[in-house]
mmCIF file of C-alpha atoms in Angstrom:
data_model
loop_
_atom_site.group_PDB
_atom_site.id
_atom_site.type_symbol
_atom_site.label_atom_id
_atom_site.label_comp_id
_atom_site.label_asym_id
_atom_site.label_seq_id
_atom_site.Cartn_x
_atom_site.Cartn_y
_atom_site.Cartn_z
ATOM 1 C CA UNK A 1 89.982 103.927 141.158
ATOM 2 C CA UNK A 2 86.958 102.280 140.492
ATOM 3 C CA UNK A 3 87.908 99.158 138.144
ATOM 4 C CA UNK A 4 84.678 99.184 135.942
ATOM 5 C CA UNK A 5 85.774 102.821 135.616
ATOM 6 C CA UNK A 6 89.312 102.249 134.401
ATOM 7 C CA UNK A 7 88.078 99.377 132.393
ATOM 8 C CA UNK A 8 85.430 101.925 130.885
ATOM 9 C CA UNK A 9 88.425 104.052 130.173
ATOM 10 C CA UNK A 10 90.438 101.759 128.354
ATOM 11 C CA UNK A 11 87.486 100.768 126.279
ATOM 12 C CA UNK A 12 87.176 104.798 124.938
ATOM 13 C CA UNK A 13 91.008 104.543 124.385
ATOM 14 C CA UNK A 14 91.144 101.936 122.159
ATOM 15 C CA UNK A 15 88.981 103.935 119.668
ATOM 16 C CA UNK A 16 91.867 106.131 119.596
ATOM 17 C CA UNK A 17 94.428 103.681 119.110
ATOM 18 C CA UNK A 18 95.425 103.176 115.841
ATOM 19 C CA UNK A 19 98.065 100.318 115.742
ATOM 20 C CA UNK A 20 97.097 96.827 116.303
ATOM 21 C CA UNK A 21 100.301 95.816 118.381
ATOM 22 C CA UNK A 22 99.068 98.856 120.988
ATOM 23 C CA UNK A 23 95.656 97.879 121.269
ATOM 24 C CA UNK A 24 96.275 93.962 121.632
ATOM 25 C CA UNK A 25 98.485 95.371 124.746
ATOM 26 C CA UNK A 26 95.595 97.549 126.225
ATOM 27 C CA UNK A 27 93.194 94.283 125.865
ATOM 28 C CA UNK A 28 95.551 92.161 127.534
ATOM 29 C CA UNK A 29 95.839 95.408 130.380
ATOM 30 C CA UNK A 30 92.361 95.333 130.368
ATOM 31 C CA UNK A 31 91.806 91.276 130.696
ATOM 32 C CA UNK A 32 93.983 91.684 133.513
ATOM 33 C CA UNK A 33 91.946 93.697 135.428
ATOM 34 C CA UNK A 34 89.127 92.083 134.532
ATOM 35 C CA UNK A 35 90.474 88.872 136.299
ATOM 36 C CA UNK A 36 91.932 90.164 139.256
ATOM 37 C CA UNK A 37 88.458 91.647 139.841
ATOM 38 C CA UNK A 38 86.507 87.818 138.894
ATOM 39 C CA UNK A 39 84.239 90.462 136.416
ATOM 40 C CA UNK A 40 83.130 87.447 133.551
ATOM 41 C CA UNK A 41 81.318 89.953 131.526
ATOM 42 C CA UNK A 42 84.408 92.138 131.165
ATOM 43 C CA UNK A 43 86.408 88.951 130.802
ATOM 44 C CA UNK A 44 84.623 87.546 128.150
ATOM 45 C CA UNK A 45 84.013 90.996 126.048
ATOM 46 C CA UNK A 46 87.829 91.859 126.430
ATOM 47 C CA UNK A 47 89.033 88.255 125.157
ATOM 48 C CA UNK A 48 87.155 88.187 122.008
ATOM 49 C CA UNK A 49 88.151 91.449 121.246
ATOM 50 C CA UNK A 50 91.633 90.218 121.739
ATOM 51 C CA UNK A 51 90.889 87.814 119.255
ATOM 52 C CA UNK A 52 89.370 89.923 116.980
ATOM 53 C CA UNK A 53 92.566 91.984 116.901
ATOM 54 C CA UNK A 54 95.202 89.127 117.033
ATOM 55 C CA UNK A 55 93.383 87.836 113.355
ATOM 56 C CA UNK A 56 94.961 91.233 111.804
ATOM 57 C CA UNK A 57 98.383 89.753 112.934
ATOM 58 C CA UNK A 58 100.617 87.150 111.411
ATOM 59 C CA UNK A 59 100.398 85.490 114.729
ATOM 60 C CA UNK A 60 98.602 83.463 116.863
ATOM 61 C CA UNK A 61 99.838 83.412 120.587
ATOM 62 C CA UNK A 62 97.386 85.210 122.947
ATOM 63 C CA UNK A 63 94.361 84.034 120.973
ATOM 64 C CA UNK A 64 94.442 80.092 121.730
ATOM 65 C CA UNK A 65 93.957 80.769 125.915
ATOM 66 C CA UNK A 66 91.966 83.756 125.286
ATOM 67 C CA UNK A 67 89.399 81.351 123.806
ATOM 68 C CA UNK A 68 89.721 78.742 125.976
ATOM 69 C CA UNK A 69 89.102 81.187 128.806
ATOM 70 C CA UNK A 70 85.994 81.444 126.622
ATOM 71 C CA UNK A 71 84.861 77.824 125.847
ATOM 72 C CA UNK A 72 85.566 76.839 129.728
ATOM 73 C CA UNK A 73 83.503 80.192 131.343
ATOM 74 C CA UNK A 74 80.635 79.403 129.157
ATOM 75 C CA UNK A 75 80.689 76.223 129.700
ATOM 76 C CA UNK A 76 80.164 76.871 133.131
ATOM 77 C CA UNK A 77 77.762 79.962 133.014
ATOM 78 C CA UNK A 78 75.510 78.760 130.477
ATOM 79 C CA UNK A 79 73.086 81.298 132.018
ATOM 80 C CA UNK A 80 75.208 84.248 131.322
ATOM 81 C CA UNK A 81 76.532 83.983 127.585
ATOM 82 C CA UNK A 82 75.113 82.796 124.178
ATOM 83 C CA UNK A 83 76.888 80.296 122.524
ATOM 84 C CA UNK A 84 76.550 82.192 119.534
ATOM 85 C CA UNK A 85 78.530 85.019 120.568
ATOM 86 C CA UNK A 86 82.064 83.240 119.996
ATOM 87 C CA UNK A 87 80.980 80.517 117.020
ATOM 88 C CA UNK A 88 82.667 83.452 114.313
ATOM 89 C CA UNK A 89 85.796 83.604 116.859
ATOM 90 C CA UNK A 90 85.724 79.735 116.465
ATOM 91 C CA UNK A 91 86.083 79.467 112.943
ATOM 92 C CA UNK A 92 89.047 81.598 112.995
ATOM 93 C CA UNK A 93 90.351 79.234 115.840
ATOM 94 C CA UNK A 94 89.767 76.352 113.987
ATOM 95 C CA UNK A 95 91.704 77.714 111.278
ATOM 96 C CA UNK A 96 94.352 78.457 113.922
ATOM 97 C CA UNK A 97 95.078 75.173 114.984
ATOM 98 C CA UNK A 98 95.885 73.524 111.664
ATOM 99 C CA UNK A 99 98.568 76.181 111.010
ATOM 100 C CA UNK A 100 100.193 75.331 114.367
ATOM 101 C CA UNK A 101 102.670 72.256 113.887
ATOM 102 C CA UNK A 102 102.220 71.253 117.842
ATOM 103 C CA UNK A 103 98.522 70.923 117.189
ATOM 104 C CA UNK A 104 97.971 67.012 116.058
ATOM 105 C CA UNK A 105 96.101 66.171 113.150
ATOM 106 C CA UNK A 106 93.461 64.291 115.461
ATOM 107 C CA UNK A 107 92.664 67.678 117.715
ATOM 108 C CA UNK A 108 92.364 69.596 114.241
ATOM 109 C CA UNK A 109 89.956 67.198 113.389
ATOM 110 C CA UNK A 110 88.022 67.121 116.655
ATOM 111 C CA UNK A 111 88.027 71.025 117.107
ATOM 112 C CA UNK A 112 86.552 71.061 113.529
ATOM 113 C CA UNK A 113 83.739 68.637 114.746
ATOM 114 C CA UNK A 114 83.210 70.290 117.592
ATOM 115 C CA UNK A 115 82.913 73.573 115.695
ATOM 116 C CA UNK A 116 80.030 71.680 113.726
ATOM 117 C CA UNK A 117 77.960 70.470 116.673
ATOM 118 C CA UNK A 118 78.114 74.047 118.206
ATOM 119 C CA UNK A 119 77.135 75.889 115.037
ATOM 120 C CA UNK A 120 74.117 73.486 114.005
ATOM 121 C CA UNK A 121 72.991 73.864 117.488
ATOM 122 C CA UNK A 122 72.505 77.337 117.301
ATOM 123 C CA UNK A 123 70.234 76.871 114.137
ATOM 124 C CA UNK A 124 73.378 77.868 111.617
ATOM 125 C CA UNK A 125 74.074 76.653 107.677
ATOM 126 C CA UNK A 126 76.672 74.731 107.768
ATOM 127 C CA UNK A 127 78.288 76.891 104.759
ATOM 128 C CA UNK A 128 80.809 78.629 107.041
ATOM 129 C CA UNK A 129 81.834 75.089 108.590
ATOM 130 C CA UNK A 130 82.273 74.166 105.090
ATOM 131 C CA UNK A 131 84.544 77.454 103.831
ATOM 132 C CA UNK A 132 86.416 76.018 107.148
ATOM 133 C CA UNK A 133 86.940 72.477 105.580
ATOM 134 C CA UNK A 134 88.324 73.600 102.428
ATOM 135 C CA UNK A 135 90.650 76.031 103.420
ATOM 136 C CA UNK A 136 91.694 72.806 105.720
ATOM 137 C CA UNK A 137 91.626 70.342 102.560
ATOM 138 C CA UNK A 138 93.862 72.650 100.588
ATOM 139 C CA UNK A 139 96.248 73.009 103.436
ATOM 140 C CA UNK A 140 96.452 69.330 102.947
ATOM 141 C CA UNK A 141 96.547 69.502 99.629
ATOM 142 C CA UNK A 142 93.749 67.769 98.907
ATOM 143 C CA UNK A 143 92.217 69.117 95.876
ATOM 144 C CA UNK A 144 89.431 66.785 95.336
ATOM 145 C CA UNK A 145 88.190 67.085 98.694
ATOM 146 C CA UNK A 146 87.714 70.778 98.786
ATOM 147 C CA UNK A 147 86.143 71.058 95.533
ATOM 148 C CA UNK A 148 83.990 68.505 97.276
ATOM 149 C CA UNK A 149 83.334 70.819 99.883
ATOM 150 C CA UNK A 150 83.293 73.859 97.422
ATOM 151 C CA UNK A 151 80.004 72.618 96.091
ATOM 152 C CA UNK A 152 78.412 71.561 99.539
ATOM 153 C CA UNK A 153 78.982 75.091 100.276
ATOM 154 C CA UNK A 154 77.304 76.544 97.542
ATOM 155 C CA UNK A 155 74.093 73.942 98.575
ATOM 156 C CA UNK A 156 73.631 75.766 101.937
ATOM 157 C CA UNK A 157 71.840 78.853 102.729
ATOM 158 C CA UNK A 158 74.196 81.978 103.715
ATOM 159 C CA UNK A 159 73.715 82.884 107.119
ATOM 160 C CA UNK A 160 75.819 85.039 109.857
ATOM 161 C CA UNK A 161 78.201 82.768 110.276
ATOM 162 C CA UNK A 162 79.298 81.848 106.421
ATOM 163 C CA UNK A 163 82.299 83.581 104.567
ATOM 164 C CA UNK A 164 81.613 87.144 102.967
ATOM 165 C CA UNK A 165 81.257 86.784 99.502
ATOM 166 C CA UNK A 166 84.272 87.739 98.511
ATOM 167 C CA UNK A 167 86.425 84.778 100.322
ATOM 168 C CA UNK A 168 84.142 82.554 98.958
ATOM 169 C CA UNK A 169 84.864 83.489 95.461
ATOM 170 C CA UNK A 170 88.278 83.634 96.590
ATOM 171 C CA UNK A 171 88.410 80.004 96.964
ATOM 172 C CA UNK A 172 86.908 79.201 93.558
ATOM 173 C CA UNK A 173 89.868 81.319 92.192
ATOM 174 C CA UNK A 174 92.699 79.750 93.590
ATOM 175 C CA UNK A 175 91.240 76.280 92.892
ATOM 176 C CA UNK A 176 90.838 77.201 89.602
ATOM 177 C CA UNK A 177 94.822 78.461 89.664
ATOM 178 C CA UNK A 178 96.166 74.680 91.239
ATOM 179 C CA UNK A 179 94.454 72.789 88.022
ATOM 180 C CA UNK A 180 96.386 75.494 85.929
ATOM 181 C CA UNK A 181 92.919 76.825 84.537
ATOM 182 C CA UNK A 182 93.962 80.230 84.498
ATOM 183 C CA UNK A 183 91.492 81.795 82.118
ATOM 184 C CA UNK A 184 88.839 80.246 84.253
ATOM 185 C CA UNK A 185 90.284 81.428 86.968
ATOM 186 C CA UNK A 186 90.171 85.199 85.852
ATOM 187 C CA UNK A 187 87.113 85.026 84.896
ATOM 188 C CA UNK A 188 86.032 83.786 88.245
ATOM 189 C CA UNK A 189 87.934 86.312 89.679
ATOM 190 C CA UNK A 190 86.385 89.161 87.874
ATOM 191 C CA UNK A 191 83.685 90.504 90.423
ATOM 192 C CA UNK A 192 86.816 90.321 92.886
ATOM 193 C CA UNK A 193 89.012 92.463 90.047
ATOM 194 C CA UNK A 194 86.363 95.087 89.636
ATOM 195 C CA UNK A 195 85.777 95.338 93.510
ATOM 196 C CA UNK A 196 82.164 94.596 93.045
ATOM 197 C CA UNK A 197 82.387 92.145 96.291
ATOM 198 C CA UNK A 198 85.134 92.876 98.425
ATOM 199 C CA UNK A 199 86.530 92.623 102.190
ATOM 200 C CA UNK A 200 89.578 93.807 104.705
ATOM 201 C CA UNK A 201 92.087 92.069 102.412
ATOM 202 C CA UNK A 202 90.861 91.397 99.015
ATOM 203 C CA UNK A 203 90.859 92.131 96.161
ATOM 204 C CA UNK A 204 94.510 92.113 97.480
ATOM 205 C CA UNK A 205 95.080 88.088 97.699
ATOM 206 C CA UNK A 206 93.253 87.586 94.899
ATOM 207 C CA UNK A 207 95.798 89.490 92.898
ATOM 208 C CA UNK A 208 98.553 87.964 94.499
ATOM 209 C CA UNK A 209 97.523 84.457 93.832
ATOM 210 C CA UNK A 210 96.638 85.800 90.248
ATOM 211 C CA UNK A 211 100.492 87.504 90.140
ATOM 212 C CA UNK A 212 101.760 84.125 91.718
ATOM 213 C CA UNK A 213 100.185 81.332 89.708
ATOM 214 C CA UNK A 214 100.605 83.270 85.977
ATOM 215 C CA UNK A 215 104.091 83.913 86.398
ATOM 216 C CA UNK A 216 104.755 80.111 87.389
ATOM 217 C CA UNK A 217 103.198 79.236 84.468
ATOM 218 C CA UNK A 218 105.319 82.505 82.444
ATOM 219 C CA UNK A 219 101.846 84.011 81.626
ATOM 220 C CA UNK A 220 102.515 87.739 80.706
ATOM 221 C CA UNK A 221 99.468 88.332 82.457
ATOM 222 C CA UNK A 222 101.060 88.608 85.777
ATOM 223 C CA UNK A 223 102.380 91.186 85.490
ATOM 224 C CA UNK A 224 98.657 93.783 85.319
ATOM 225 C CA UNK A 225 98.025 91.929 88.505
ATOM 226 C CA UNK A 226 100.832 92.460 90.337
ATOM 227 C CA UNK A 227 100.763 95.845 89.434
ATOM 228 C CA UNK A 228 97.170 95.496 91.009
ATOM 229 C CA UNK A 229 98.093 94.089 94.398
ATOM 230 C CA UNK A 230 100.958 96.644 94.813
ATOM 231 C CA UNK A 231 98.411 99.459 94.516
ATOM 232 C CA UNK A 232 95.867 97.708 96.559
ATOM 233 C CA UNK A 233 98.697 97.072 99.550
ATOM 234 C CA UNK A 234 99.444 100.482 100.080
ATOM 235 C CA UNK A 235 95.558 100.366 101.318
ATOM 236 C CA UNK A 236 96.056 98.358 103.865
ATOM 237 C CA UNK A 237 96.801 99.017 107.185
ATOM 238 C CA UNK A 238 100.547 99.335 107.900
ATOM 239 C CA UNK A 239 100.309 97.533 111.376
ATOM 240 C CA UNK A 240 98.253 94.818 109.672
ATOM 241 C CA UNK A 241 101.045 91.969 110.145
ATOM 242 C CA UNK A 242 98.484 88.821 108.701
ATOM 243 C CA UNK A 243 99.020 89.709 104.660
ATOM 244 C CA UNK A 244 103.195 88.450 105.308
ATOM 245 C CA UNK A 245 102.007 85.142 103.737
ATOM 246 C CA UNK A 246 100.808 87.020 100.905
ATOM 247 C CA UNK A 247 103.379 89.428 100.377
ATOM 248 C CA UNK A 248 105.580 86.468 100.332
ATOM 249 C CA UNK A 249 103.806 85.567 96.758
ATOM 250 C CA UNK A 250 104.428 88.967 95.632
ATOM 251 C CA UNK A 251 108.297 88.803 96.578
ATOM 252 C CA UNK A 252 108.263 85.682 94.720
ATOM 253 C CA UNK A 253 107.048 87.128 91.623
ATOM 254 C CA UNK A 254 110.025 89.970 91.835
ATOM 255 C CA UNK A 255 112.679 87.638 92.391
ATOM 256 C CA UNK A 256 111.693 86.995 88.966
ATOM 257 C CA UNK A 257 111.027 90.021 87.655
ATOM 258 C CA UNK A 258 112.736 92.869 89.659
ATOM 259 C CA UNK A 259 114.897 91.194 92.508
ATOM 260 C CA UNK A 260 116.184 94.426 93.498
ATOM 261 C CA UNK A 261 112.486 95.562 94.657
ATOM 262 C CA UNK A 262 112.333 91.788 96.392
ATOM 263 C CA UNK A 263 114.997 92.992 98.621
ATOM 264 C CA UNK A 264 113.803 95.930 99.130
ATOM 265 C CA UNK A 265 110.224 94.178 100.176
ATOM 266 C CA UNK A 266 111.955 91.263 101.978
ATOM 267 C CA UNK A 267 113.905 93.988 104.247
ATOM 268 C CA UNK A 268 110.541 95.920 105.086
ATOM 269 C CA UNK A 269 108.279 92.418 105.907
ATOM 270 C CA UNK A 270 110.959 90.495 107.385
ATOM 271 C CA UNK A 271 110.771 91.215 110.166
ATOM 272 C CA UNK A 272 107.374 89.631 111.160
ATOM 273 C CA UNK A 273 108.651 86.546 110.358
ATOM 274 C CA UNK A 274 110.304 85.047 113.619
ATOM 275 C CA UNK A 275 107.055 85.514 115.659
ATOM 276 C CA UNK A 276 104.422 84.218 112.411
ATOM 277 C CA UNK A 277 102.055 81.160 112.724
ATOM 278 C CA UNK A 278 104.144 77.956 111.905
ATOM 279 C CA UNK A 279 102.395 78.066 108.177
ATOM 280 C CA UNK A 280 102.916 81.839 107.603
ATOM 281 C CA UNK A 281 106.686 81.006 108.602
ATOM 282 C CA UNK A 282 106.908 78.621 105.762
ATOM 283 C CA UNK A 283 105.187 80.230 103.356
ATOM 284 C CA UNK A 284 107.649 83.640 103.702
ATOM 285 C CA UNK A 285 110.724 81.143 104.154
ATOM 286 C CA UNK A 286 109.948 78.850 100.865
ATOM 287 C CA UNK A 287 108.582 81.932 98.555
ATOM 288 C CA UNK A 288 111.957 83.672 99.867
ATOM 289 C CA UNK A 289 114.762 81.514 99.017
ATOM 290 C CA UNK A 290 115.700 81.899 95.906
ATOM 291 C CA UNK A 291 116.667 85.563 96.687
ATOM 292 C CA UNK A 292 119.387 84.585 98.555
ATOM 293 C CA UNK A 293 120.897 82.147 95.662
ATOM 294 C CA UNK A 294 124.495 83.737 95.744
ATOM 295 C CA UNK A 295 127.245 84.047 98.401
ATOM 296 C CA UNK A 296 127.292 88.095 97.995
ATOM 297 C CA UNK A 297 127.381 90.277 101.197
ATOM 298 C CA UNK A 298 124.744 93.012 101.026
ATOM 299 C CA UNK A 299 123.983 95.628 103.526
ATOM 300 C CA UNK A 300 119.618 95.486 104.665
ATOM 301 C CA UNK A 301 118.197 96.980 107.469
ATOM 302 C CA UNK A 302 116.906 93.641 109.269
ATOM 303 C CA UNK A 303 114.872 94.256 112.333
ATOM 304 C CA UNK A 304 116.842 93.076 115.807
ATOM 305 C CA UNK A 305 114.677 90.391 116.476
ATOM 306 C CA UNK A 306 116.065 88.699 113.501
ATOM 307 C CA UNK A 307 117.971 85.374 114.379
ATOM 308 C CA UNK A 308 120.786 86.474 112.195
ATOM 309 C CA UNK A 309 120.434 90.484 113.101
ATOM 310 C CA UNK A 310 123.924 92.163 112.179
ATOM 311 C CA UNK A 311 124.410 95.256 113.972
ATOM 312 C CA UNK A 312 126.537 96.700 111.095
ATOM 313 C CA UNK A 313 123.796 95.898 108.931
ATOM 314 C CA UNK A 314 125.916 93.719 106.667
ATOM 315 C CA UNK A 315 124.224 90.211 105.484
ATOM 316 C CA UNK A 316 125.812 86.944 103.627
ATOM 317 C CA UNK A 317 123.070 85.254 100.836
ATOM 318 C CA UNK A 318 124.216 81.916 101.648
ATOM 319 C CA UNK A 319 123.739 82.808 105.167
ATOM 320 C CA UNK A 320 120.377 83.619 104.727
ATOM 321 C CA UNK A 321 119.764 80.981 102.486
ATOM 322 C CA UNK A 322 120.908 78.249 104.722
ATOM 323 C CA UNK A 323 118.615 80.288 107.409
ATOM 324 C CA UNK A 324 115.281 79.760 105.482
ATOM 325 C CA UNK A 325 115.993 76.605 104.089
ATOM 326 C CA UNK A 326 116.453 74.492 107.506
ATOM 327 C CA UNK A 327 113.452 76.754 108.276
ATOM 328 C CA UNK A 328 111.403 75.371 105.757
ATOM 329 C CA UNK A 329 112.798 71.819 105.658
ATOM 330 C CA UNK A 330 111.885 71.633 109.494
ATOM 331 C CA UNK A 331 108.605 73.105 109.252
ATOM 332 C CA UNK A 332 107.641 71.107 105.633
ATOM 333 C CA UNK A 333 108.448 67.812 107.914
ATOM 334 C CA UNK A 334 106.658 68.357 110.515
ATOM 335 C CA UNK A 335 102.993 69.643 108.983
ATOM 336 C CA UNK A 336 103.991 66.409 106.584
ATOM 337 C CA UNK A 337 104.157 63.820 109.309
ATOM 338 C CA UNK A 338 101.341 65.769 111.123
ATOM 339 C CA UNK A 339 99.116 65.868 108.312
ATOM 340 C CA UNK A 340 99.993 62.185 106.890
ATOM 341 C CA UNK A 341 101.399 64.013 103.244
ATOM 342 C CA UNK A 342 104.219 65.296 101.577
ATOM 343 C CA UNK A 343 102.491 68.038 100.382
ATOM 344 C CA UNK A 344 104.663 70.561 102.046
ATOM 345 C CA UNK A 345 107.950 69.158 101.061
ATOM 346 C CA UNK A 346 107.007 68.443 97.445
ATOM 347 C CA UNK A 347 105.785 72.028 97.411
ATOM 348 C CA UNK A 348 109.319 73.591 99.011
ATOM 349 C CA UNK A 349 111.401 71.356 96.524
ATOM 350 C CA UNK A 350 109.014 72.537 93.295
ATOM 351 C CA UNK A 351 110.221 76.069 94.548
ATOM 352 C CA UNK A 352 113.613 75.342 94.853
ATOM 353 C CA UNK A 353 114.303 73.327 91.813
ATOM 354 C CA UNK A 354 112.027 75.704 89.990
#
């Protein structure tokens, strides 16, 4: 068979495919051929739709050589592909590599510079670079700095590459929620709330974080917004493995509120855990823990790629507990001596000694 043919054929099929797992394998299928047959277009077209597809994940494996496949072809065949035509791709990247502990702090910081130099050459704002540096600063926990960056954002013109409107506001919120301004915060929330702007996946953090932050701080008014998020997840695709971080703050608020329904949450979202971006695996681990504060036995239906999978289904809490813990206490000490902080460690022992 033809190979532009079958490729042609597996481009019609993914319209048909529905789960995102299935279609990241048909891209990979189809990047394969692609090679084999030294077709660049193909090639290129194929790996930033793998990309595009591996963002709706809680993962980040097959993206990082996709898009160096990318960066090195078009550096090479300048001639052939805009620069412009992976920049978006690159600000997910870039967001990529500071979630990966094996990624140092000084190849975070170059990758974000480089990401700068390519996007003002192409005649961009730099108000998506910026969304990029504060979602970076608050990762460091540097609250300052991206409030800093919050209003150099606002300064620039909104172009094709900046944040929808909705993420944007989104980061006003939750800054807003870590200086414990919380009737600030909901009224900076409130386009978000009434779904005047939205995007794939909010209002839905938004009314996690809201759900989070107010029942830290025992504000009854966690509670409408959790109710809020629940509703608004059973929108969202079911394959759509990239909200586990922020499912974890809803689990969080039922360990404290209904535990039983934490369980039953923790057993259905679990299980894209062992595979999640080093960040997403922390997040789930630390917002998890204090489920498991007992030594009871309790049957769950834990997926088999579970470290501690049980094929009779039965599961010890202090198990688990001691599972997540060393998960988080490794992961917290590595981003910390990455990053030059103690931001994550300070943040797992707030949870634990809550």
């Amino acid at each position: 068979m033809n190979y532009n043919l079958e490729l042609q054929k597996i481009e019609l099929k993914l319209k048909e495919v529905v789960i995102i797992e299935d279609r990241i394998a048909l891209l990979k299928q189809a990047i394969n051929i692609a090679d084999v047959n030294n077709d660049l277009d193909w090639g290129f077209d194929f790996r930033l739709n793998l990309i595009a597809e591996e963002v709706n994940t809680a993962r980040c494996v097959e993206s990082f050589s996709a898009f160096s496949w990318i960066l090195d072809t078009w550096e090479k065949n300048q001639d052939l592909f805009s620069e412009n035509e992976f920049l978006w791709e690159y600000k997910w990247m870039a967001n990529a590599s500071y979630r990966n502990v094996n990624i140092s702090r000084e190849q975070v910081e170059k990758i974000l510079e480089d990401l700068k130099l390519r996007m003002q050459r192409n005649g961009f704002s730099l108000r998506g670079y910026y969304s990029v540096l504060i979602a970076w600063n608050q990762f460091l926990g540097d609250s300052k700095q991206a409030e800093h960056f919050i209003e150099l954002r606002e300064a620039e013109a909104r172009d094709d590459m900046s944040h929808c409107p909705a993420c944007e506001l989104d980061t006003k919120v939750v800054m807003e929620l870590l200086k414990e301004n919380y009737d600030e915060a909901i009224v900076q929330a409130h386009d978000l709330i009434n779904k005047r702007v939205t995007c794939a996946h909010m209002p839905f953090v938004t009314l996690c974080e809201l759900s989070y932050y107010l029942n830290k701080a025992k504000d009854p008014r966690a509670h409408t917004y959790y109710e809020m998020a629940i509703k608004e997840l059973e929108l969202i695709d079911k394959s759509d493995s990239s909200v586990l971080s922020t499912v974890s703050l809803l689990i969080n608020y039922m360990i404290d509120n209904d535990r039983k329904k934490g369980l039953e949450y923790f057993e259905k979202y679990s299980c894209w855990e062992p595979e999640a971006e080093d960040s997403i695996r922390f997040t789930f681990s630390k917002n998890c823990l204090r489920l498991f504060e007992s030594d009871k036995n309790q049957k769950m239906n834990l997926s088999p790629k579970f470290p501690l999978y049980n094929s009779d289904d039965l599961y010890n809490f202090k198990q688990l507990y001691i599972y997540y813990f060393e998960l988080a206490v490794n992961l917290a000490d590595k981003f910390d001596k990455r990053n030059g902080t103690d931001f994550f460690k300070n943040n797992l022992y707030k949870e634990i000694n809550k």
